[in-house]
mmCIF file of C-alpha atoms and ligand atoms in Angstrom:
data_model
loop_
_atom_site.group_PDB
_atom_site.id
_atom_site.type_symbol
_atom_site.label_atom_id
_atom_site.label_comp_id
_atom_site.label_asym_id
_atom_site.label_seq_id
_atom_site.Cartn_x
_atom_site.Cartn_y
_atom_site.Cartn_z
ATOM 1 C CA UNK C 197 -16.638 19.472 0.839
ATOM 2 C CA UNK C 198 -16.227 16.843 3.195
ATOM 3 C CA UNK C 199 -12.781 15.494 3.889
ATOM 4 C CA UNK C 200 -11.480 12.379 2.766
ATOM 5 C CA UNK C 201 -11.037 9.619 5.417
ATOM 6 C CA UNK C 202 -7.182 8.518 6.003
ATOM 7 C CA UNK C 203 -5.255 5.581 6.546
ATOM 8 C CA UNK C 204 -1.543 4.567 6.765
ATOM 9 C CA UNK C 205 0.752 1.780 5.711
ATOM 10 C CA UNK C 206 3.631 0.793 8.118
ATOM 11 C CA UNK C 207 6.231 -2.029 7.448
ATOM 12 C CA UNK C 208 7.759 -4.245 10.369
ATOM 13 C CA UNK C 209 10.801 -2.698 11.993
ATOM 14 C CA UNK C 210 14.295 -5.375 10.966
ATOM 15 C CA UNK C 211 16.034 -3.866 14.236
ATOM 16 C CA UNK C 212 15.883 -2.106 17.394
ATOM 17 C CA UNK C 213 16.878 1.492 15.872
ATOM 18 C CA UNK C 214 13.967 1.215 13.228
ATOM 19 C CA UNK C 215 11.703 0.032 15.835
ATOM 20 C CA UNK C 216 12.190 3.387 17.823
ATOM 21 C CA UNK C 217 11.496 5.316 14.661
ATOM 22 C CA UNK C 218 8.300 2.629 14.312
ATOM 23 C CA UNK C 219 6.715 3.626 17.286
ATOM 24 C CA UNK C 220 7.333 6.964 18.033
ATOM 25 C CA UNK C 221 5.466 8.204 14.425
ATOM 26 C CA UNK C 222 2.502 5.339 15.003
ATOM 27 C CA UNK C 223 0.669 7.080 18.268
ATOM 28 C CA UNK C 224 1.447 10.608 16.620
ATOM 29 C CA UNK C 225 -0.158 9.428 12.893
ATOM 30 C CA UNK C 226 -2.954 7.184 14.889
ATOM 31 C CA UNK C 227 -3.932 10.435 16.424
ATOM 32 C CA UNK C 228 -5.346 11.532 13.181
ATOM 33 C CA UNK C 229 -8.362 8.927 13.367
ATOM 34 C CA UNK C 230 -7.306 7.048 10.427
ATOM 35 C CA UNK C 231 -10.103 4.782 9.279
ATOM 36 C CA UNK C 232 -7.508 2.128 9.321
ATOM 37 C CA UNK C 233 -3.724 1.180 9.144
ATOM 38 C CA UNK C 234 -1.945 -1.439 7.972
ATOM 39 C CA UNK C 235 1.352 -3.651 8.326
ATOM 40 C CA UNK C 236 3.318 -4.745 5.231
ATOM 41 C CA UNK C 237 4.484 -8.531 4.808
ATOM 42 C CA UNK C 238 7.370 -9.192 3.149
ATOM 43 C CA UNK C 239 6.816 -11.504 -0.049
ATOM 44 C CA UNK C 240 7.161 -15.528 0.430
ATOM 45 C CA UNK C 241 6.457 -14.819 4.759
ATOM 46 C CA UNK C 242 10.389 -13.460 5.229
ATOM 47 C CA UNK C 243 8.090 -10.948 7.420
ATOM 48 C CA UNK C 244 5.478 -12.718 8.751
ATOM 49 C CA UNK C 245 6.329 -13.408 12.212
ATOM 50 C CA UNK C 246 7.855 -9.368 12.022
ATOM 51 C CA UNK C 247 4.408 -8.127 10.412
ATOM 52 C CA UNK C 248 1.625 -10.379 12.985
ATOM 53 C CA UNK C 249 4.137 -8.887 16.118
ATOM 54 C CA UNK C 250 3.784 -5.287 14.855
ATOM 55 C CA UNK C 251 0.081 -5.879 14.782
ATOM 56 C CA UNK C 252 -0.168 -7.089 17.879
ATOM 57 C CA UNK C 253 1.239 -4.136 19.066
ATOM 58 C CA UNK C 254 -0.506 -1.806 17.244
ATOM 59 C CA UNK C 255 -3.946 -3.547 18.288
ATOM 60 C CA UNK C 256 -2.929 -3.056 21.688
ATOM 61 C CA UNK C 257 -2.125 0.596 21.614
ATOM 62 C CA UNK C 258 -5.039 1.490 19.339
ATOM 63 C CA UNK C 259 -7.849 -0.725 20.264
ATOM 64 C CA UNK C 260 -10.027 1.509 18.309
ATOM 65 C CA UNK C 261 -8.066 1.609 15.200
ATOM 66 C CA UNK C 262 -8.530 -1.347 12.725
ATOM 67 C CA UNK C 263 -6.092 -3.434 11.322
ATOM 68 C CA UNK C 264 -4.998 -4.810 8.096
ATOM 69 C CA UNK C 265 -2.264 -7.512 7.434
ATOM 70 C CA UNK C 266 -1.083 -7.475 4.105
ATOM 71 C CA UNK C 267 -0.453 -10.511 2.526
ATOM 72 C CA UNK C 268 1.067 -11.958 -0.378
ATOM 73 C CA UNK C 269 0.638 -15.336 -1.844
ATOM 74 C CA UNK C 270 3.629 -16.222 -4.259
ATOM 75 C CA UNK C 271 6.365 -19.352 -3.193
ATOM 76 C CA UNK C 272 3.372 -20.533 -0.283
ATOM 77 C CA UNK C 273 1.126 -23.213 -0.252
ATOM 78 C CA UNK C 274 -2.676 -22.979 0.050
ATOM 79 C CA UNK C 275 -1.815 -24.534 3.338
ATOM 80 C CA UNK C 276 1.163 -22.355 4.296
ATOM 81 C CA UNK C 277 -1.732 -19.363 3.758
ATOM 82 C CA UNK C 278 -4.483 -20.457 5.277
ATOM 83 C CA UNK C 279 -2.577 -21.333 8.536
ATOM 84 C CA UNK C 280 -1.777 -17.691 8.405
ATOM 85 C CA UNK C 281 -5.331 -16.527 8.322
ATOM 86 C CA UNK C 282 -6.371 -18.702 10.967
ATOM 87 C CA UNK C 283 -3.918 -16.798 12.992
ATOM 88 C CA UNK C 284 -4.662 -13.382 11.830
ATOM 89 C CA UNK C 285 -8.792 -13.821 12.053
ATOM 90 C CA UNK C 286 -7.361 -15.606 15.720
ATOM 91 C CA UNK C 287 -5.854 -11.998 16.186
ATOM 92 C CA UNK C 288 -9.000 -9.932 15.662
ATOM 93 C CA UNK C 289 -7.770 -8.782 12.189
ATOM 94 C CA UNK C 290 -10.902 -8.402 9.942
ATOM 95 C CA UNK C 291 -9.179 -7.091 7.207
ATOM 96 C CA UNK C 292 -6.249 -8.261 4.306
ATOM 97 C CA UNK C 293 -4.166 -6.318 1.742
ATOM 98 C CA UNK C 294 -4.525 -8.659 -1.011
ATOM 99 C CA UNK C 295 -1.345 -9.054 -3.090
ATOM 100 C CA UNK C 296 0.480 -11.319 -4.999
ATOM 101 C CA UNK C 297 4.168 -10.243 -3.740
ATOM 102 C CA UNK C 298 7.449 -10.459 -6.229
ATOM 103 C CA UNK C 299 9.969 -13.268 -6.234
ATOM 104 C CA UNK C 300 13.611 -12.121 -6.101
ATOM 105 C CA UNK C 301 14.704 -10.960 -9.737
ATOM 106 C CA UNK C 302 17.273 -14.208 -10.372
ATOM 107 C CA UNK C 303 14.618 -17.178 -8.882
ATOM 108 C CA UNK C 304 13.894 -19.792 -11.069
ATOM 109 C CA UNK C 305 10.573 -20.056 -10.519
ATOM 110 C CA UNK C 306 8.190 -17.081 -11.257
ATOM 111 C CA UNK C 307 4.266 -16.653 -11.290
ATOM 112 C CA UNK C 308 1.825 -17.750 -12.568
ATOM 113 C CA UNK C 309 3.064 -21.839 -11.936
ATOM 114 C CA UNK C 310 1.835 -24.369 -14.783
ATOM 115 C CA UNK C 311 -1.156 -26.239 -12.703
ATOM 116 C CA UNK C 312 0.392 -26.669 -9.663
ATOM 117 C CA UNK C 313 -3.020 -26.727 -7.430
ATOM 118 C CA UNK C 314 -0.704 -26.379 -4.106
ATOM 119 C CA UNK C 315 -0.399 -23.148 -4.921
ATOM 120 C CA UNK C 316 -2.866 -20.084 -6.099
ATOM 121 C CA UNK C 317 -1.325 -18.476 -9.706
ATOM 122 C CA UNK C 318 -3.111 -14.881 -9.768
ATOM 123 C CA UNK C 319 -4.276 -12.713 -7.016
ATOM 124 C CA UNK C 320 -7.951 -13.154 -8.249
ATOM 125 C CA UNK C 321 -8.070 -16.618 -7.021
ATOM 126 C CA UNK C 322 -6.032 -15.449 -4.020
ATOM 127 C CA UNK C 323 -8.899 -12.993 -3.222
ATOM 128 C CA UNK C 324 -11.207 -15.768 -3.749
ATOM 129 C CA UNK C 325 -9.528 -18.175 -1.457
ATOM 130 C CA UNK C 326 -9.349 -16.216 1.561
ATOM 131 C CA UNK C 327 -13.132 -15.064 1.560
ATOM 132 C CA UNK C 328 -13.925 -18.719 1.529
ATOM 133 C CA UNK C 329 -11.750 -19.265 4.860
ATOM 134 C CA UNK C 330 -12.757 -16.180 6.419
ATOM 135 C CA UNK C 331 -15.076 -13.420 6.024
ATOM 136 C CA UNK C 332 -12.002 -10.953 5.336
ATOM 137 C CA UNK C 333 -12.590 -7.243 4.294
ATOM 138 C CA UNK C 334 -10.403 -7.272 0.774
ATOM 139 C CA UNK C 335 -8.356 -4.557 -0.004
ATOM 140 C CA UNK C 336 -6.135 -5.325 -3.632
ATOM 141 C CA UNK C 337 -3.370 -3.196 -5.276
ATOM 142 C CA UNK C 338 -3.481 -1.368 -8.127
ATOM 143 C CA UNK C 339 -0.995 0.500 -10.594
ATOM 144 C CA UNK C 340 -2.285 3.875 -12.526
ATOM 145 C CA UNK C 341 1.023 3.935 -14.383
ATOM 146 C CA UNK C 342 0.288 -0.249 -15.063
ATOM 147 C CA UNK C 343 1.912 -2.591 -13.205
ATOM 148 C CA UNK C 344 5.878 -3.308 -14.541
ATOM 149 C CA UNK C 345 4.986 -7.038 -15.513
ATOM 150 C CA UNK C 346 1.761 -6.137 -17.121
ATOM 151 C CA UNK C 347 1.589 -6.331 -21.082
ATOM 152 C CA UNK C 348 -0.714 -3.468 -21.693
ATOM 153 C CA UNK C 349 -2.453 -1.103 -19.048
ATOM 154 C CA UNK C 350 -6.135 -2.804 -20.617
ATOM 155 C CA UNK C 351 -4.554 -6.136 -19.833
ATOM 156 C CA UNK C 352 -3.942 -4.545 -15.925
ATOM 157 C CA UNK C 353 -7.341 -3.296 -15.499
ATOM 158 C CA UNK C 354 -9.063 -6.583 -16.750
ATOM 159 C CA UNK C 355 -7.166 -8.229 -13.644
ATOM 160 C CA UNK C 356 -7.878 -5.926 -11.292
ATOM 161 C CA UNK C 357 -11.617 -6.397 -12.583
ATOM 162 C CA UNK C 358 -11.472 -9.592 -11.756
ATOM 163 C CA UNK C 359 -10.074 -9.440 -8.179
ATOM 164 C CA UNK C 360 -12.739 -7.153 -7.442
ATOM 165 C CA UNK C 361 -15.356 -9.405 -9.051
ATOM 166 C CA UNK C 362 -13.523 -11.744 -6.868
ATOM 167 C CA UNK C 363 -14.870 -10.012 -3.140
ATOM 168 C CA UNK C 364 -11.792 -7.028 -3.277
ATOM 169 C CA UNK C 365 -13.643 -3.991 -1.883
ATOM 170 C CA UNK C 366 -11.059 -1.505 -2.050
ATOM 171 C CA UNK C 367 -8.168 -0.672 -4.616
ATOM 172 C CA UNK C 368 -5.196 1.189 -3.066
ATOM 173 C CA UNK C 369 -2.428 2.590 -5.655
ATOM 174 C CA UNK C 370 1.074 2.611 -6.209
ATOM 175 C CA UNK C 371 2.304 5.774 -5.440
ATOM 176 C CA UNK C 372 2.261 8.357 -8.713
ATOM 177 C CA UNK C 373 3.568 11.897 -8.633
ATOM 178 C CA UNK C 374 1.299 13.214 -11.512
ATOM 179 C CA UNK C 375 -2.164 13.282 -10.349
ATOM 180 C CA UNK C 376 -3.527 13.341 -13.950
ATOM 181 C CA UNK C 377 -2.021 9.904 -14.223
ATOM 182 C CA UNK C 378 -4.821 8.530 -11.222
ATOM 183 C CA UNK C 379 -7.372 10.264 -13.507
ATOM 184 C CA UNK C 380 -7.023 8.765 -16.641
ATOM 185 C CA UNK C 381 -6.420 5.775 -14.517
ATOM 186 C CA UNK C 382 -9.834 5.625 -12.513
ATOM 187 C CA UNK C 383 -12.049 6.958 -15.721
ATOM 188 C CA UNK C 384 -10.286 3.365 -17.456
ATOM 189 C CA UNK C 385 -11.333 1.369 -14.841
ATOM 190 C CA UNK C 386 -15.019 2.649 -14.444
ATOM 191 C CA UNK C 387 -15.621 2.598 -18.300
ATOM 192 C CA UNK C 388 -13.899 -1.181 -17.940
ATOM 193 C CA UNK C 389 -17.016 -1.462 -15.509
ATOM 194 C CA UNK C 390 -14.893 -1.058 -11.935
ATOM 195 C CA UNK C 391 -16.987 0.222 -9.178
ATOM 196 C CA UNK C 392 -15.279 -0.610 -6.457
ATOM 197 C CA UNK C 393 -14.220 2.178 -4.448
ATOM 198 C CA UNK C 394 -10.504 3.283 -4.991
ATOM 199 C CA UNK C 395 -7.596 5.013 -2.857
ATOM 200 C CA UNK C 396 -4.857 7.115 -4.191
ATOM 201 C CA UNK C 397 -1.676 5.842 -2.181
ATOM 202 C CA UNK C 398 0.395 8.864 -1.538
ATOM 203 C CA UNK C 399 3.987 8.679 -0.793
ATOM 204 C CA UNK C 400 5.883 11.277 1.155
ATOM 205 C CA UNK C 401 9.105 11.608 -0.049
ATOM 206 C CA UNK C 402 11.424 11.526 2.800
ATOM 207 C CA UNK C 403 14.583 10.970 0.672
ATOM 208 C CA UNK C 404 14.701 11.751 -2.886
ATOM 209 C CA UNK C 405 17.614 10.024 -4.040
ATOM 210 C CA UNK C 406 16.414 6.631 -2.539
ATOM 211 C CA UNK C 407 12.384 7.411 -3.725
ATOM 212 C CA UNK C 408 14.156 7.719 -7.574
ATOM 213 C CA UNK C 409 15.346 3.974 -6.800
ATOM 214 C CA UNK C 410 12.377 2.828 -5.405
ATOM 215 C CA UNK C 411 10.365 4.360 -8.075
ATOM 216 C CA UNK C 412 12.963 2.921 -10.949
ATOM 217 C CA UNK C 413 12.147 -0.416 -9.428
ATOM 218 C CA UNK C 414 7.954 0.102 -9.349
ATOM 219 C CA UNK C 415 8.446 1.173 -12.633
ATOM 220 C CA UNK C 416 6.404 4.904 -11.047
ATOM 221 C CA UNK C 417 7.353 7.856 -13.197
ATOM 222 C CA UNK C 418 9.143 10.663 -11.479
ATOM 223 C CA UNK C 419 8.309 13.994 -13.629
ATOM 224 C CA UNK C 420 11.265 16.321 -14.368
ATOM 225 C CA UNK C 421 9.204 18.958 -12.497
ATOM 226 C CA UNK C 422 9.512 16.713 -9.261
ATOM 227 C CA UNK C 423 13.388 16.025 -9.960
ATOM 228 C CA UNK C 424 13.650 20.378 -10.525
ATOM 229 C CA UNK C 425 12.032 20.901 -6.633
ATOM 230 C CA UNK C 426 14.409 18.572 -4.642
ATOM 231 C CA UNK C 427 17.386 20.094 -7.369
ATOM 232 C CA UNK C 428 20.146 21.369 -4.905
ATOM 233 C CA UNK C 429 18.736 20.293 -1.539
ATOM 234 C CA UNK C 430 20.995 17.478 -1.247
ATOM 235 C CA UNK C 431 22.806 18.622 1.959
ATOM 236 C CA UNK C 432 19.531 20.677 3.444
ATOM 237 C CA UNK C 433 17.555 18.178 4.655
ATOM 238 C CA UNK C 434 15.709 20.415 6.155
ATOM 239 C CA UNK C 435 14.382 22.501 3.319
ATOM 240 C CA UNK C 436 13.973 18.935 1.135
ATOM 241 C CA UNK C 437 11.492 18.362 4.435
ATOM 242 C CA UNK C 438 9.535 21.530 3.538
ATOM 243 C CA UNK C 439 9.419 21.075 0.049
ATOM 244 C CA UNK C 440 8.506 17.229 0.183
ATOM 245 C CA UNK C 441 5.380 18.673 2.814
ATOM 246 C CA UNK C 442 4.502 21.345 0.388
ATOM 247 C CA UNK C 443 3.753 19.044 -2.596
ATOM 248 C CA UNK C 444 2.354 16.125 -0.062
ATOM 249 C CA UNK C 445 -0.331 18.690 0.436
ATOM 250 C CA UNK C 446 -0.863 19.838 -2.737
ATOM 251 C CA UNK C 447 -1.213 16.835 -3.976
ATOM 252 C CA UNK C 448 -3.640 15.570 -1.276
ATOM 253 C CA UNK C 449 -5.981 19.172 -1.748
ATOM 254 C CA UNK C 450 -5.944 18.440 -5.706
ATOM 255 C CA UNK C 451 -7.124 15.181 -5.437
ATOM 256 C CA UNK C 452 -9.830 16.460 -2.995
ATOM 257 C CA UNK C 453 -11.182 18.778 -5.383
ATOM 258 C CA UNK C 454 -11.635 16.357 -7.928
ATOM 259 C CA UNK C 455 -13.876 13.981 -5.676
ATOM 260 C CA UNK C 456 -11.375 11.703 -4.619
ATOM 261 C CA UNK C 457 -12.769 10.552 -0.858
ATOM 262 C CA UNK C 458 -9.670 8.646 0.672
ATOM 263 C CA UNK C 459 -5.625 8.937 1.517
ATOM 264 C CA UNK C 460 -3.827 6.074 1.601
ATOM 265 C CA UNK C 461 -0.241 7.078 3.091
ATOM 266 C CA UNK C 462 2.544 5.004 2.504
ATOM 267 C CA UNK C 463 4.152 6.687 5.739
ATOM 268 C CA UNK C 464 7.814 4.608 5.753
ATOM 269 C CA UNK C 465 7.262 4.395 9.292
ATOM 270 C CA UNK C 466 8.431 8.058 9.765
ATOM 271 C CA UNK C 467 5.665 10.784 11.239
ATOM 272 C CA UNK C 468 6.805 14.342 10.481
ATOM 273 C CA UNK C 469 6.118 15.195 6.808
ATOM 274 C CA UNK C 470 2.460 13.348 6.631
ATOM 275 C CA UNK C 471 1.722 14.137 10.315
ATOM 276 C CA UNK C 472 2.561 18.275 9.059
ATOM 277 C CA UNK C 473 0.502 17.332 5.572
ATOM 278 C CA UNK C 474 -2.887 16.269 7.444
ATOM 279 C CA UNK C 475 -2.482 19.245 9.619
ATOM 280 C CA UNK C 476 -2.217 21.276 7.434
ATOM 281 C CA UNK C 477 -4.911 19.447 5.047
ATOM 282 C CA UNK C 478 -7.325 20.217 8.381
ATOM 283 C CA UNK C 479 -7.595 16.774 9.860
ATOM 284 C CA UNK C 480 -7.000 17.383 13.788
ATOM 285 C CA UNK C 481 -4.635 15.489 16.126
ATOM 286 C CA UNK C 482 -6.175 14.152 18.837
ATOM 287 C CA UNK C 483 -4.824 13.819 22.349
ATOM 288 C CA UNK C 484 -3.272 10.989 23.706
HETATM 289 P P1 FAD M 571 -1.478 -8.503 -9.506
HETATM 290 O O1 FAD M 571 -2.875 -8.085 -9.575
HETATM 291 O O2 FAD M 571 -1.179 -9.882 -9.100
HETATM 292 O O3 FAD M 571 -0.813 -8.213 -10.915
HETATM 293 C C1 FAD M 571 0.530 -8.602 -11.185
HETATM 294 C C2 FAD M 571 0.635 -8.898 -12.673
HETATM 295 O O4 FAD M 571 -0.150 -10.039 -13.002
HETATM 296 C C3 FAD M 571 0.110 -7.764 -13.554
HETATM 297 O O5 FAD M 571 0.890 -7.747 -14.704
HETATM 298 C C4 FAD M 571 -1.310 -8.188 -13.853
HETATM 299 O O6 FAD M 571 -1.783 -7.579 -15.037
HETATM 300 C C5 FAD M 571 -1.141 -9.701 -13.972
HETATM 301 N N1 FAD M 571 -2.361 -10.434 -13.621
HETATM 302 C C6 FAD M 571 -3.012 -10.417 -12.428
HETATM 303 N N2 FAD M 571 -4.080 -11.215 -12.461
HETATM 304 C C7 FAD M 571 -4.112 -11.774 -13.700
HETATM 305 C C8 FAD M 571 -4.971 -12.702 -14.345
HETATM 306 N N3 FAD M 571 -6.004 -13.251 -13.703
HETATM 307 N N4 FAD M 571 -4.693 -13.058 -15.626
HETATM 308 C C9 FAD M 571 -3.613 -12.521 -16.273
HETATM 309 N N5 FAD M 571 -2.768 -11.629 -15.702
HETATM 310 C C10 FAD M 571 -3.011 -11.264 -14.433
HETATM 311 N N6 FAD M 571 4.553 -6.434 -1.923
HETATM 312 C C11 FAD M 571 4.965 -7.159 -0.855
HETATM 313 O O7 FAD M 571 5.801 -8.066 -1.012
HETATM 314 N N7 FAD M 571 4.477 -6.919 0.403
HETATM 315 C C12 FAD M 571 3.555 -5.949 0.645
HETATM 316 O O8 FAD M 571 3.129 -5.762 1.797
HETATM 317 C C13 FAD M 571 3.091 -5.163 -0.449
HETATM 318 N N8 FAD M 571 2.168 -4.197 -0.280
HETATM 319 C C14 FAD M 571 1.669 -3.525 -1.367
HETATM 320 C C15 FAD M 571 0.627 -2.618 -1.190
HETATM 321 C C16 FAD M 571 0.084 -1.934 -2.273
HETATM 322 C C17 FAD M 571 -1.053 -0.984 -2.058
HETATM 323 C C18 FAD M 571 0.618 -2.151 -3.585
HETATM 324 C C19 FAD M 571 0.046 -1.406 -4.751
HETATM 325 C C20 FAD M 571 1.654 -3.054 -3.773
HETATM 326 C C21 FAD M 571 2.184 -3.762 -2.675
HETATM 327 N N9 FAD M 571 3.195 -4.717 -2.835
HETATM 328 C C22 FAD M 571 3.632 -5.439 -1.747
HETATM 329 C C23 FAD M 571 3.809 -4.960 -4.148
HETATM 330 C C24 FAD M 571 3.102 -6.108 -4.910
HETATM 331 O O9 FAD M 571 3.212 -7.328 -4.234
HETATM 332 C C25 FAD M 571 3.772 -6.212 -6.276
HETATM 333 O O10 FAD M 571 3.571 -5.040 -7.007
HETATM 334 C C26 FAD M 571 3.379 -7.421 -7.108
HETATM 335 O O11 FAD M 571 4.232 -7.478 -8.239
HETATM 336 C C27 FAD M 571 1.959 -7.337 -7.661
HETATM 337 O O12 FAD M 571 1.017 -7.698 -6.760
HETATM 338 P P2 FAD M 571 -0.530 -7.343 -7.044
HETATM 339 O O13 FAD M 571 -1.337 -8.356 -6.313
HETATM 340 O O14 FAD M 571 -0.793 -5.928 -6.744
HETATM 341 O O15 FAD M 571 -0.661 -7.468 -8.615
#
């Protein structure tokens, strides 16, 4: 069997302390060869400055190593967007996380606008606006539990059809814990006629009491058997490490077996428990 290729998602550091933790796990993760890694941007550009520095960075360290921004279109102007293109294809960056971001829960104004042409409404057209500026690689999200807004999971798939159809080549996911929940997701999309290629997107949990928020929010079920493995291990951090490994792994080697080619790690910017889980998956550490 031959192993699936890697990448890793990092978010821009909001202070010195988190910058420390930033850059100490990116050299040990890059080591892995990932076929790529990208930088989050925080919805309406409150990161973009913080995402295009991280880049930099990373470019520098790991000229070998290809980049992706994401990006997210909501509350900015076709303008607003393109000028950030032109400085990310300035940069050397090739590649964009496609997304359509969320505005804060109490704005007034939420997507899709009524024909407003300033601005794109779905992430189909957003897709289709950037390959016309640039010849971007397109990576899109996508939600095997259906994304929280979404009516129906049909009603999901039909719009991630159509960002692919737009020029997306690659569907990450949201995290899931149940990896018969990917299945049934992937056979939907390739009966809805979906070929392009898709990545699970695997979350180590580093904290479970703050993943069960963060899951709450992303609407991503967390099975009682997940809730019974972390039961007790509130004060051995330690132990909630090994535990959180374990099931990274065993997750990972399932989805292996059953043909899936790519890991997308959502890494939270912290090495240990996915650097330990690609070890131990066989993927070998190269020196600096
Ligand atoms: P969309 O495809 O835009 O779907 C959102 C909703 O709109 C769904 O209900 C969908 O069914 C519906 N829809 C889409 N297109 C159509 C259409 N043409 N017609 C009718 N309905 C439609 N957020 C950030 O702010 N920054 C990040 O860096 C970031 N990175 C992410 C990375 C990944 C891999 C994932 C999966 C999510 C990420 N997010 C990020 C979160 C994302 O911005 C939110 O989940 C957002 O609510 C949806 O964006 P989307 O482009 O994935 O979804």
């Amino acid at each position: 069997m031959v192993r699936p290729s890697i990448s890793f998602e990092f978010f821009p550091p909001k202070n010195e302390k988190m910058a420390d933790i930033l850059w100490n796990a990116v050299p040990d993760l890059a080591s892995y060869g990932p076929e790529y890694m990208t930088v989050t941007y925080g919805a309406g550009g409150t990161t973009s400055d913080g995402t295009v520095e991280t880049l930099q960075k990373m470019m520098a360290e790991n000229p070998d190593i290809p980049l992706a921004s994401h990006f997210t279109f909501i509350n900015a102007t076709k303008d607003e967007l393109k000028a950030y293109t032109d400085r990310l294809w300035d940069m050397g960056v090739r590649h964009i996380v496609a997304l359509r971001g969320d505005m804060p829960a109490d704005a007034d104004v939420q997507w899709p606008l009524d024909n407003d042409d300033r601005y794109f409404q779905y992430t189909s057209d957003f897709v289709e606006g950037l390959k016309g500026w640039h010849d971007f690689e397109i990576s899109v999200g996508c939600y095997p539990e259906k994304h929280p807004d979404a009516d129906s999971l049909d009603a999901d798939i039909q719009a991630l059809k159509l960002k692919c159809d737009a020029g997306a080549s690659r569907a990450i996911t949201q995290f899931f814990f149940d990896n018969e929940d990917y299945y049934r997701f992937a056979d939907a999309c390739r009966k809805a006629g979906i070929e392009t290629p898709m990545c699970p997107g695997l979350l180590p949990i580093h904290d479970f009491k703050s993943m069960t928020k963060f899951a709450k929010r992303c609407q991503a079920n967390v099975p009682g058997w997940l809730h019974e493995k972390f039961a007790g291990l509130e004060n051995s951090p330690e132990d909630a490490q090994k535990v959180a490994t374990d099931l990274l792994i065993l997750q990972a080697e399932d989805l292996a077996a059953n043909g899936v080619d790519h890991f997308h790690f959502y890494t939270l910017n912290k090495g240990a428990i996915t650097a330990e889980a690609c070890e131990a998956l066989g993927y070998k550490a190269k020196a600096a």
